[in-house]
Short mmCIF file of C-alpha atoms and ligand atoms in Angstrom, two decimals:
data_model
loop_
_atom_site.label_atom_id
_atom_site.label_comp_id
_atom_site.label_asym_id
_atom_site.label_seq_id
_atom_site.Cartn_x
_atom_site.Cartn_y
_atom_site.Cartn_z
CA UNK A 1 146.73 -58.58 76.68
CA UNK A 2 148.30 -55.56 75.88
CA UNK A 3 148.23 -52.55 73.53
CA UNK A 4 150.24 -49.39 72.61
CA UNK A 5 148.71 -46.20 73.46
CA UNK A 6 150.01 -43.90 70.59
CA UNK A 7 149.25 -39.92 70.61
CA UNK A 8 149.41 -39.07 66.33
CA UNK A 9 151.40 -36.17 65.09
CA UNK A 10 154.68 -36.54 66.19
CA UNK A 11 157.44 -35.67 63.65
CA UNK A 12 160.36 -38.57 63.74
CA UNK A 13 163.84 -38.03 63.40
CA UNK A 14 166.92 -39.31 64.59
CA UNK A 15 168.50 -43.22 64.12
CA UNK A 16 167.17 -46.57 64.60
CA UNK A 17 168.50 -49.77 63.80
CA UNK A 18 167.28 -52.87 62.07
CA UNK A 19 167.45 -56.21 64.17
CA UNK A 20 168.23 -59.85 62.68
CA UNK A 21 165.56 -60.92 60.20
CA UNK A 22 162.91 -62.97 61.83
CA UNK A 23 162.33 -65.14 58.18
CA UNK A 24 165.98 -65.94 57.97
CA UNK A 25 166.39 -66.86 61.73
CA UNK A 26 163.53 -69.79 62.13
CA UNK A 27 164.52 -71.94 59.21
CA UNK A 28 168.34 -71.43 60.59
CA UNK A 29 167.28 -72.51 63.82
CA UNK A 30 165.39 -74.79 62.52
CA UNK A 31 168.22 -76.01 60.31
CA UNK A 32 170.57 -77.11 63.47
CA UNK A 33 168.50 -80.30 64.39
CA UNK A 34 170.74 -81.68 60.78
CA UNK A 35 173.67 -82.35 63.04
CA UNK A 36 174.91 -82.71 66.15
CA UNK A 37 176.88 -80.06 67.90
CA UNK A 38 177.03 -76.50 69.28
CA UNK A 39 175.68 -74.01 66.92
CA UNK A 40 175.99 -70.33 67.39
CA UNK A 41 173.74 -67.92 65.80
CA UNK A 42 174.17 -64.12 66.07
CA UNK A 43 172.24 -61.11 65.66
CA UNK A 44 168.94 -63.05 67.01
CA UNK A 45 166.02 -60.64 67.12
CA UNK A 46 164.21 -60.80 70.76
CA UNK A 47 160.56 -61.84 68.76
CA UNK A 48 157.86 -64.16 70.26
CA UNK A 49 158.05 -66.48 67.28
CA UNK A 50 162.23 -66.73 68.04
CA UNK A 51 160.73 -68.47 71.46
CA UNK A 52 158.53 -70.95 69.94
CA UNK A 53 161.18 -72.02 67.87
CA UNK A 54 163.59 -72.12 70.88
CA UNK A 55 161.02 -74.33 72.87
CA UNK A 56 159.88 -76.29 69.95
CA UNK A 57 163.60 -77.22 69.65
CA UNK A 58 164.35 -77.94 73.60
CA UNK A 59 160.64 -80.44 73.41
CA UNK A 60 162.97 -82.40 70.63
CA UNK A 61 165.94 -82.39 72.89
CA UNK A 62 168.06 -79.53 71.96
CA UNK A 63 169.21 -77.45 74.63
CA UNK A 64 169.20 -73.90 73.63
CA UNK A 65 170.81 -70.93 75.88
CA UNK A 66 171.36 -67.04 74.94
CA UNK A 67 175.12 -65.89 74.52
CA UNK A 68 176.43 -62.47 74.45
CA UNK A 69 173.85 -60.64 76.39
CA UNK A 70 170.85 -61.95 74.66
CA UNK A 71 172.32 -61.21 71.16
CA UNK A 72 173.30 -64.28 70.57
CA UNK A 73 172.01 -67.58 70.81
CA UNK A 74 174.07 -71.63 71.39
CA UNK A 75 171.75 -74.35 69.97
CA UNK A 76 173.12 -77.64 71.17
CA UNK A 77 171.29 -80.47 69.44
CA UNK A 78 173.64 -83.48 70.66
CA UNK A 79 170.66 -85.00 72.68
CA UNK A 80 168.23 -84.65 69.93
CA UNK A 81 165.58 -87.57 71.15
CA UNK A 82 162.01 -87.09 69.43
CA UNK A 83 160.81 -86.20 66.30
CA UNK A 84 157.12 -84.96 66.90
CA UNK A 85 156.78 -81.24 67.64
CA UNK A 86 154.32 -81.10 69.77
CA UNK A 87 150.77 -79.61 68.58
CA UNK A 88 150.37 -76.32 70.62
CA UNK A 89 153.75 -74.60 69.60
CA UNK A 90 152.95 -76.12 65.88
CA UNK A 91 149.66 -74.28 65.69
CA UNK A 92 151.28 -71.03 67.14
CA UNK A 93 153.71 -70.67 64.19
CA UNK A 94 153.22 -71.64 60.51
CA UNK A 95 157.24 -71.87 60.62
CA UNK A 96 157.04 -74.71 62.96
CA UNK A 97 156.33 -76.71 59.11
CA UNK A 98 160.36 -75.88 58.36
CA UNK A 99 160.87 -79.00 61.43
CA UNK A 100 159.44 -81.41 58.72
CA UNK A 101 162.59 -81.29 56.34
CA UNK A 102 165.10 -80.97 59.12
CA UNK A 103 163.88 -83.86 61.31
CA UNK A 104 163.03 -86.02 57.96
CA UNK A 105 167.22 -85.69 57.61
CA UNK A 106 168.23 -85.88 60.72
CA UNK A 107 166.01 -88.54 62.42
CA UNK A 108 164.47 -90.53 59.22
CA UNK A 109 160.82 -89.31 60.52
CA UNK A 110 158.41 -86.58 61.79
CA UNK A 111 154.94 -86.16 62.91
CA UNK A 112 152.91 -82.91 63.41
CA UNK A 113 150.11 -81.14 62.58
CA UNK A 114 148.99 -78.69 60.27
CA UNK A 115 151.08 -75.15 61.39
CA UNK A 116 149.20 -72.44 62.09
CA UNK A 117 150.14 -68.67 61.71
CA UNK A 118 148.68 -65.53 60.73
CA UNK A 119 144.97 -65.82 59.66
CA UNK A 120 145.58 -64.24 55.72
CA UNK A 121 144.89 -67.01 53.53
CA UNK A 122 144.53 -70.62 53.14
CA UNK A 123 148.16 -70.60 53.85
CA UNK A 124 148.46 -74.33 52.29
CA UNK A 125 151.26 -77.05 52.64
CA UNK A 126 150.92 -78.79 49.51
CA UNK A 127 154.41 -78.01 48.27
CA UNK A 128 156.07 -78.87 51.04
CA UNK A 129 154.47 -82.38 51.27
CA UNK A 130 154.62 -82.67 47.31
CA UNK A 131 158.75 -81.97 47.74
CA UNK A 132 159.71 -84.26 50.65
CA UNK A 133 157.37 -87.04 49.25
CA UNK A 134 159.40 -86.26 45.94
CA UNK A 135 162.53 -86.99 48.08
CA UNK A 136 161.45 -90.18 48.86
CA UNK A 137 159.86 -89.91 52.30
CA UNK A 138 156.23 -91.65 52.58
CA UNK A 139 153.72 -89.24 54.12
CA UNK A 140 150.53 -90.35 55.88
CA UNK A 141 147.89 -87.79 57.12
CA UNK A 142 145.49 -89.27 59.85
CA UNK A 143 143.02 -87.59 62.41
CA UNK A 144 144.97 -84.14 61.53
CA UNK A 145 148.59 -85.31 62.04
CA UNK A 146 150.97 -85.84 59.19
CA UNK A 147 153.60 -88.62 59.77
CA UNK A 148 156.21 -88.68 57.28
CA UNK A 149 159.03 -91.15 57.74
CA UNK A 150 161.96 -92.23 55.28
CA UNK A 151 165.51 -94.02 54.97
CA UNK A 152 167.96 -92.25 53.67
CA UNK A 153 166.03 -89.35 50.95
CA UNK A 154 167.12 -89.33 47.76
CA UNK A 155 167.61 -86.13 45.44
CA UNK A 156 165.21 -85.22 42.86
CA UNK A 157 164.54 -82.91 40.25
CA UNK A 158 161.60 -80.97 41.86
CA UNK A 159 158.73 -78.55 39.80
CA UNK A 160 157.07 -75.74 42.26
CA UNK A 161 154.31 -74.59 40.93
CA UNK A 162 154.71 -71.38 42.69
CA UNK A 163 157.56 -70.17 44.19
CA UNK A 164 156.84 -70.74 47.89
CA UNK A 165 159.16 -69.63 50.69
CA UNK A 166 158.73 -72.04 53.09
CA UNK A 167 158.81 -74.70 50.49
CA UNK A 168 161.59 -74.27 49.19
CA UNK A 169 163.42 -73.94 52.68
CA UNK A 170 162.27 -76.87 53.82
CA UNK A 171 162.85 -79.16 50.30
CA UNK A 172 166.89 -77.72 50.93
CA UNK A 173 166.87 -78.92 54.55
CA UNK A 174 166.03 -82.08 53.25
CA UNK A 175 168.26 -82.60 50.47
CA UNK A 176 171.36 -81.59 52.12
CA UNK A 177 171.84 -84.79 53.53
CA UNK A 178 170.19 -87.02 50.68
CA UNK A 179 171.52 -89.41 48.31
CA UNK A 180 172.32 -87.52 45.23
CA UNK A 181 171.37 -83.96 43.34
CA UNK A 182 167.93 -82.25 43.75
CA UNK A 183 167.16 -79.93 41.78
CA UNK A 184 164.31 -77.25 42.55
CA UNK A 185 162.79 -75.26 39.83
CA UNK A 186 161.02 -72.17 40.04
CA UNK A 187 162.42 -72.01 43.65
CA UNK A 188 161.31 -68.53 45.92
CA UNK A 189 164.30 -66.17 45.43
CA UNK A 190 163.55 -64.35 48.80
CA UNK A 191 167.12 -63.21 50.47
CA UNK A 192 166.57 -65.06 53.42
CA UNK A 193 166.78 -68.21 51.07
CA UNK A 194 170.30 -66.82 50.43
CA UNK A 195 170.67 -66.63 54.04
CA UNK A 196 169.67 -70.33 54.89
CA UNK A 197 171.98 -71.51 51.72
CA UNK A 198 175.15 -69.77 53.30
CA UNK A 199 174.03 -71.35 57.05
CA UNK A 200 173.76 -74.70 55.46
CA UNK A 201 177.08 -74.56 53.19
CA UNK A 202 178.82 -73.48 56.64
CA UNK A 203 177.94 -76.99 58.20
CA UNK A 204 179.19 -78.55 54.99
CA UNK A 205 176.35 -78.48 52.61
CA UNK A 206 176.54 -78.04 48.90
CA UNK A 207 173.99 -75.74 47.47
CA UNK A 208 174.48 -73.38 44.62
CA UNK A 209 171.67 -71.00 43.10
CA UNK A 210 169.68 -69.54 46.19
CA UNK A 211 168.69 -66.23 45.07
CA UNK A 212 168.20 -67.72 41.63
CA UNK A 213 165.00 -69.68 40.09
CA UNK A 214 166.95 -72.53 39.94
CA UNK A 215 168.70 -74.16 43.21
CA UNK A 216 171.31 -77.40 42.90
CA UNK A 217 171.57 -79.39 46.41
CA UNK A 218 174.54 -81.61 46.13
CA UNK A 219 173.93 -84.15 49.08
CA UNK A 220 176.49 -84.61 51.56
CA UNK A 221 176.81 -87.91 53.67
CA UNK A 222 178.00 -85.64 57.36
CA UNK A 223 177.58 -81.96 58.30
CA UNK A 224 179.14 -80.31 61.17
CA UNK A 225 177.79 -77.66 63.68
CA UNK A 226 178.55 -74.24 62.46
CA UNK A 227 178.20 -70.31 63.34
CA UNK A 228 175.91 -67.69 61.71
CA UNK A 229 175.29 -63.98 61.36
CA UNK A 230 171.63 -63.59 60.74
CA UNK A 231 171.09 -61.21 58.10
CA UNK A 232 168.78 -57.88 59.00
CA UNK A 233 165.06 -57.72 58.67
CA UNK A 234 164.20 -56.09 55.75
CA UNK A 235 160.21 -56.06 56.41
CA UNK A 236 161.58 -54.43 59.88
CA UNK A 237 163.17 -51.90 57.50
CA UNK A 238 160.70 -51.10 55.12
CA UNK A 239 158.19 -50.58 58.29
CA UNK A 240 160.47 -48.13 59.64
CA UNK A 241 161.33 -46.61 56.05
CA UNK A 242 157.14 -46.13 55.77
CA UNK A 243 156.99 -44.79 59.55
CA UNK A 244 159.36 -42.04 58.30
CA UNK A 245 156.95 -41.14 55.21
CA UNK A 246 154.26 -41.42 56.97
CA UNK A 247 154.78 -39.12 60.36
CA UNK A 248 156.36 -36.28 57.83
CA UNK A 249 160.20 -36.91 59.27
CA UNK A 250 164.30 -37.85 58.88
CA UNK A 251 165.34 -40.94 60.15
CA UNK A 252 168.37 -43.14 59.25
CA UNK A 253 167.86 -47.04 59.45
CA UNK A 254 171.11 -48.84 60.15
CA UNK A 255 171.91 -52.32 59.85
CA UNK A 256 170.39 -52.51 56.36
CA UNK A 257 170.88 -54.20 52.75
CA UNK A 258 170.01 -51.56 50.96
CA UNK A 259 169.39 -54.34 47.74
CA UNK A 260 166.43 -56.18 49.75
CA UNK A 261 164.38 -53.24 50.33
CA UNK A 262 164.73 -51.75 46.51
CA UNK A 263 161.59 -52.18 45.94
CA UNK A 264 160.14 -50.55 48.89
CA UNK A 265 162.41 -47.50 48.09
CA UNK A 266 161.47 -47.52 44.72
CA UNK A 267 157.84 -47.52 45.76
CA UNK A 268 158.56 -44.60 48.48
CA UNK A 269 160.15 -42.50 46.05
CA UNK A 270 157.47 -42.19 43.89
CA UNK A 271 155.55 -40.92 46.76
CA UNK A 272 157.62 -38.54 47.02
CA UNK A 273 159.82 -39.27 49.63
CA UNK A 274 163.54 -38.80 49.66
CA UNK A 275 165.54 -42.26 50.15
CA UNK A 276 168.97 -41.67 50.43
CA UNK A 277 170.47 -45.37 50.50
CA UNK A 278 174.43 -45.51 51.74
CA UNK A 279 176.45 -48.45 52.46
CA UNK A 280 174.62 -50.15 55.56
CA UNK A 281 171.66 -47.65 55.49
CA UNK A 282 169.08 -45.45 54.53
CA UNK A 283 168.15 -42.38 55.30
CA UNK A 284 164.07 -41.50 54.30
CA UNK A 285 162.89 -37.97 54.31
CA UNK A 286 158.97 -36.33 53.54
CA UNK A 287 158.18 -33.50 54.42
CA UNK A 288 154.77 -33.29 52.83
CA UNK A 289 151.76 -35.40 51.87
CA UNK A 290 152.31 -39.08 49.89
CA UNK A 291 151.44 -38.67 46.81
CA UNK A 292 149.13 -41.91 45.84
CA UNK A 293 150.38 -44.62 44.04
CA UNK A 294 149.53 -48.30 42.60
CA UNK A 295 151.23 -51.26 43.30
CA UNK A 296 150.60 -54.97 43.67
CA UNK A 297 152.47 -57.41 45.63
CA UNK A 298 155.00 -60.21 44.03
CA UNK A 299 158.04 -62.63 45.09
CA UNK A 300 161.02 -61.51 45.69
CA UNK A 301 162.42 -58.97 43.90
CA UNK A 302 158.69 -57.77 43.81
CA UNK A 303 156.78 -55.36 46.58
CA UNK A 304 156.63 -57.82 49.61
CA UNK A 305 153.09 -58.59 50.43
CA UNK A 306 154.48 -58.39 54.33
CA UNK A 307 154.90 -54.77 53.41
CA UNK A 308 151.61 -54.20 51.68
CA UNK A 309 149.43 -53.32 55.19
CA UNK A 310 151.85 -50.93 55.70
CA UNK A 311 151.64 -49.47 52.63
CA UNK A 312 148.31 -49.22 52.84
CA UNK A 313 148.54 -46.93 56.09
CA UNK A 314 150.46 -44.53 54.00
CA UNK A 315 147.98 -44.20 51.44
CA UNK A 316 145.11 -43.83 53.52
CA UNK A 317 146.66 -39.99 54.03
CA UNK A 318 147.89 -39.97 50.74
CA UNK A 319 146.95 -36.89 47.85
CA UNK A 320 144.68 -39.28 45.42
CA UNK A 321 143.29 -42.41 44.98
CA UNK A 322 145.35 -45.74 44.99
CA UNK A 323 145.17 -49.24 43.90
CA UNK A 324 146.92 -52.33 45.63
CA UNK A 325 146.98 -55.91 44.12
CA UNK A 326 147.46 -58.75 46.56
CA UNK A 327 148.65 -61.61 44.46
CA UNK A 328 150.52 -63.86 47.28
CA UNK A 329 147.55 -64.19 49.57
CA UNK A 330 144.08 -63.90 49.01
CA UNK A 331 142.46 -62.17 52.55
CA UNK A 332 145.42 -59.86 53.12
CA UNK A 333 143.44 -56.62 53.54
CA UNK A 334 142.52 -57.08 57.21
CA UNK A 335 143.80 -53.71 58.11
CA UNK A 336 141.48 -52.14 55.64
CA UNK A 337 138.52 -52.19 58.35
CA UNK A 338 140.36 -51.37 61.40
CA UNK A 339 142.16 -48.32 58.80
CA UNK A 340 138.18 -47.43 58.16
CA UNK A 341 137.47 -46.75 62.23
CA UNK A 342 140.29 -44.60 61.90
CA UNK A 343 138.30 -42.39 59.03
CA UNK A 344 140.16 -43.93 56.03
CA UNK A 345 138.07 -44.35 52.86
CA UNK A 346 139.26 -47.90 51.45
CA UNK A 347 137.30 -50.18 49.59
CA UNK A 348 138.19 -53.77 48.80
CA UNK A 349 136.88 -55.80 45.88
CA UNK A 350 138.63 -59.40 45.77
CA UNK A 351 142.03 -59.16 45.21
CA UNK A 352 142.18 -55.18 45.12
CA UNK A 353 142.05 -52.13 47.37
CA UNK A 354 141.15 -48.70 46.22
CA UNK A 355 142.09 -46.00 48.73
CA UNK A 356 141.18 -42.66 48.39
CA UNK A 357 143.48 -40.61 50.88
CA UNK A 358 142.51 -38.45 53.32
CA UNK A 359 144.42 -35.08 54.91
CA UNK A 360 144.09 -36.78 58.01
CA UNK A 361 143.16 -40.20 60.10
CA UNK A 362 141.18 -39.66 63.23
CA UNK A 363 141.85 -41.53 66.70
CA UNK A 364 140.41 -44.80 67.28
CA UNK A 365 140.14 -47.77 69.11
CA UNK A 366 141.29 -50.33 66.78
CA UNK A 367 142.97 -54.10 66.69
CA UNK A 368 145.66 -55.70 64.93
CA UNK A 369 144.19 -58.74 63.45
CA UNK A 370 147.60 -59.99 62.64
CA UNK A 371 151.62 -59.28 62.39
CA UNK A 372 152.43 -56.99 59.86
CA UNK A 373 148.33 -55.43 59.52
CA UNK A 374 148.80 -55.00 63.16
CA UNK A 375 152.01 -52.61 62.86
CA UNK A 376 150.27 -50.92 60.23
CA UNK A 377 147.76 -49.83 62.31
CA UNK A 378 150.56 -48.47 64.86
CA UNK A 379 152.03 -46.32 61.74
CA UNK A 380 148.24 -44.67 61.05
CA UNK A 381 147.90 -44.13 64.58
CA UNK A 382 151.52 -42.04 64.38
CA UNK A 383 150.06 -39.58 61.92
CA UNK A 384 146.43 -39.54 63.24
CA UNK A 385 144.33 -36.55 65.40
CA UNK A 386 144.32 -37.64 69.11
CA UNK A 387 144.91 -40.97 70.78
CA UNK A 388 144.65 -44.12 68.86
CA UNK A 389 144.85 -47.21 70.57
CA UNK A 390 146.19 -50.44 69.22
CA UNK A 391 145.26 -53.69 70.70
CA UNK A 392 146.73 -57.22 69.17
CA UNK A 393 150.37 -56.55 70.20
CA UNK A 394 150.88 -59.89 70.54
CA UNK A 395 150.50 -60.30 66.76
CA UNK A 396 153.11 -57.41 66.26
CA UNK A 397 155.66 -58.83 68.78
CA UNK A 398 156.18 -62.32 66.83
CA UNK A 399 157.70 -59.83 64.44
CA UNK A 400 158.97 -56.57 65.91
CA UNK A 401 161.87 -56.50 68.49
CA UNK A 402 160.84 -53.50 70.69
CA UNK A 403 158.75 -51.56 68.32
CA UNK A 404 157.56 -49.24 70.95
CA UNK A 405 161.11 -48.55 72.20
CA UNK A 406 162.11 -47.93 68.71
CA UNK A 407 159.47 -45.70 67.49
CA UNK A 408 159.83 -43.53 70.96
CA UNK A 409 163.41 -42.88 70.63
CA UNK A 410 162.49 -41.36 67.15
CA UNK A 411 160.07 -38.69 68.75
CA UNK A 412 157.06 -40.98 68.45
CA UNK A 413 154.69 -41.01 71.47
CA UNK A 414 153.46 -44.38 72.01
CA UNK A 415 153.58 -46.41 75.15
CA UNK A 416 152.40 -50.09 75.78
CA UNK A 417 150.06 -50.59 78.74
CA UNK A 418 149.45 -54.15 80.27
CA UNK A 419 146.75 -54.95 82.33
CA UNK A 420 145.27 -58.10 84.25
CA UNK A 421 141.43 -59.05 83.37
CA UNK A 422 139.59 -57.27 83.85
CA UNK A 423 140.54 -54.60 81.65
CA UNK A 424 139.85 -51.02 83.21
CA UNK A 425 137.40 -49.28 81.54
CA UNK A 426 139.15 -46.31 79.91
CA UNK A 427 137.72 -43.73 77.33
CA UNK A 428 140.26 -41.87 75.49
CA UNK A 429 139.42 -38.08 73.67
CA UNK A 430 139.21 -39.11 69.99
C1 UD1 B 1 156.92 -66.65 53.93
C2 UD1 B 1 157.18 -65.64 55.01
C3 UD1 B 1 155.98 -64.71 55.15
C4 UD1 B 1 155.64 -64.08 53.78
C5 UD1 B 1 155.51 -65.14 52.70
C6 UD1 B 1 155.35 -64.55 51.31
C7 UD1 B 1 158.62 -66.86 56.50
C8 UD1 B 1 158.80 -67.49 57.84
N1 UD1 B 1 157.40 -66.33 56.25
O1 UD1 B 1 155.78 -67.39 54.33
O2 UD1 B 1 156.32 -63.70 56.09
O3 UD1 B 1 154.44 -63.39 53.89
O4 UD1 B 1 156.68 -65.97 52.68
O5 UD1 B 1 156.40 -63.71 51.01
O6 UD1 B 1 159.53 -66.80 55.72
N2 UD1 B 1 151.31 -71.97 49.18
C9 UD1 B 1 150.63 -73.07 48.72
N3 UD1 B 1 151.11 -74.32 49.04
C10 UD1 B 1 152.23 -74.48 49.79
C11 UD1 B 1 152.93 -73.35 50.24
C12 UD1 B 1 152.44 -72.10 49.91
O7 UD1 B 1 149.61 -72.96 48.05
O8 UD1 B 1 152.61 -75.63 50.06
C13 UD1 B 1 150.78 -70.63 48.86
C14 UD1 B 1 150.36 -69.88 50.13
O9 UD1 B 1 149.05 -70.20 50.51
C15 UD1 B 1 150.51 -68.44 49.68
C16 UD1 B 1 151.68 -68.49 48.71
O10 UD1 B 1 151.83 -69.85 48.34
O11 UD1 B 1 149.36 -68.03 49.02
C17 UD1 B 1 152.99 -68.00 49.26
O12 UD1 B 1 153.32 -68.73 50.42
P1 UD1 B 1 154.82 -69.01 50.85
O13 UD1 B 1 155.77 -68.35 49.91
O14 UD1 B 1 154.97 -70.46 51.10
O15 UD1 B 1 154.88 -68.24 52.23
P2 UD1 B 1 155.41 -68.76 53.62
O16 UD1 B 1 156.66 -69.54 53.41
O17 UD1 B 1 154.31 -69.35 54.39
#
């Protein structure tokens, strides 16, 4: 039950850097229940949806221990013994869903229930049971549990009608150890995709085309435990790249692909900020107010919709009126009434918000009703007038390795209070 206590106006400068990528490190983890072995995975962010993973994988009988000071993490899945993930860590995480391709290879069968996950849409599994029913496995839904079971899968060419993440992660867990080619067409081109392809090819796999529409999965007949590097979090970066814009400062993000956050910098510029991208970094200045821009969210290489909340704070202060278009999910603008407490003008009419900016938010008592709309709330609060607090961290920490940390060693003033129920009664000058 806690929530950061954050004092608005502070100017940030100084370095900060980006920690593993928290989409590209659940379907790797994931991914080691397709053989036997030790697998080591570096660069592992410290998130609270890395630990459901971690105990959803020690319920199936993988033991799973951190190396290198916590940096690191050995996933031994030799005594891999059950193949249902059990229903409380499954409805904590809507990643828990990537199990269903990895145990359908590994074991011949799975049974869970529908993930859960943030609360921003209908968040549907349709493609995931449309591919691995494709692959041959026979899926039964009964009293809210889906059983799938199969022999050996066998590769198909495979249709999405929309380019799903998750889907297509889970289809190439799958296939790597089917009879036979699958093919998947209008795949998600998200880098962390990329990511899970070079994981997979590293225990033996033979996948060409992540990053691409189109993605080949040669089966393989025996994989082999393997080591990783996850790549950084780009969402992670673009948060910090908007804290920068929005609290008026310099700060240089390290640990960066400067490729998977183009569109974020493209976006940034054209509020005016400066983004100076180098090799393994950026460096993003403002010194004055946003300037307000459109934009609507897309797949990858599009604006990430985990980036639109975010966004969203920015304009709130920004000079003029802007548009967003959510197109991935359809109740992403969450924020937009906590962002209103705070004095922002947004309206939202279906799948559009119009924000007029304002000079400058006001404190508030507000709550993150999810991940990324939570940290968005935490970036308003940086440029507001007075104390904001921000309740819902547990949202924000599935996502964000020591946000507070980070943002304080940038000038920020924020701190994170706990307290036991009852909560003390605590009024804070607005
Ligand atoms: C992943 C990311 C999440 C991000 C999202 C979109 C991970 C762990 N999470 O989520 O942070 O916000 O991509 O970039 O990588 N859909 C269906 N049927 C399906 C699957 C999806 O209709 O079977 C719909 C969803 O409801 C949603 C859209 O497709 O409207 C996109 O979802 P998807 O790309 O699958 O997102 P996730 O993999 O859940």
């Amino acid at each position: 039950m806690d929530r950061y206590i954050v004092v608005g106006g502070n100017r940030l400068s100084g370095t900060v850097r980006m920690s593993g990528a928290k989409n590209a490190i659940l379907p790797v983890m994931a991914a080691t229940v397709l053989t036997p072995g030790d697998h080591l995975i570096r660069d592992v962010p410290r998130l609270r949806d890395v630990e459901v993973m971690k105990e959803i994988l020690e319920a199936l009988g993988a033991r799973v221990q951190p190396e290198e000071g916590g940096r690191s993490l050995l996933v031994n899945t030799d005594g891999l013994n059950a193949s249902e993930i059990p229903e409380d860590l499954m409805r904590e995480m809507r990643s828990s869903i990537f199990l269903m391709g990895a145990l359908l290879g590994r074991m011949g069968q799975v049974r869970c229930c529908h993930p859960g996950g943030c609360a921003i849409g209908s968040r549907d599994i349709d493609l995931h049971l449309m591919g691995l029913g494709a692959l041959g496995a026979d899926i039964h839904e009964k009293y809210g549990y889906i059983n799938a079971s199969a022999g050996r899968l066998v590769g198909r060419e495979i249709y999405l009608d929309l380019p799903s993440v998750g889907a297509t992660e889970n289809i190439m867990m799958a296939a790597v150890l089917a009879e036979g080619t699958t093919i998947v067409r209008n795949a998600a081109k998200e880098p962390e995709i990329v990511d899970l392809q070079n994981f997979l090819n590293g225990l033996g796999a033979r996948i060409k085309g992540a990053g691409l529409d189109v993605i080949r999965i040669d089966g393989v007949t025996q994989l082999h435990p393997g080591e990783h590097t996850v790549i950084p979090d780009r969402i992670e970066t673009g948060t910090f790249m908007v804290a920068a814009a929005i609290a008026r400062g310099e700060v240089e993000i390290e640990n960066v692909i400067a490729e998977h956050v183009e569109a974020i910098t493209a976006k940034l510029r054209e509020t005016g900020a400066t983004v100076r991208v180098e090799k393994d970094r950026v460096v993003v200045s403002a010194d004055r107010r946003a300037r307000a821009v459109d934009f609507k969210t897309l797949p990858y290489p599009g604006f990430p919709t985990d980036m639109q909340p975010q966004m969203m704070a920015l304009m709130c202060t920004a000079d003029g009126t802007s548009i967003i278009t959510e197109t991935i999910f359809e109740n992403r603008f969450k924020a937009a009434d906590e962002l209103r407490r705070m004095g922002a003008d947004v309206k939202v009419e279906g799948r559009s918000a119009i924000i007029k900016g304002v000079p400058r938010l006001s404190s508030a008592a507000v709550e993150g009703p999810a991940l990324r709309e939570g940290v968005a709330l935490v970036l308003a609060a940086l440029t507001a007038d007075g104390v904001t607090t921000v309740e819902g961290v547990h949202h924000i920490e599935r996502g964000y390795e020591a946000l507070e940390q980070k943002l304080a060693s940038l000038g920020a003033d924020i701190t994170r209070e706990t307290w036991r129920e009852p909560r003390p009664v605590r009024q804070y000058a607005g």
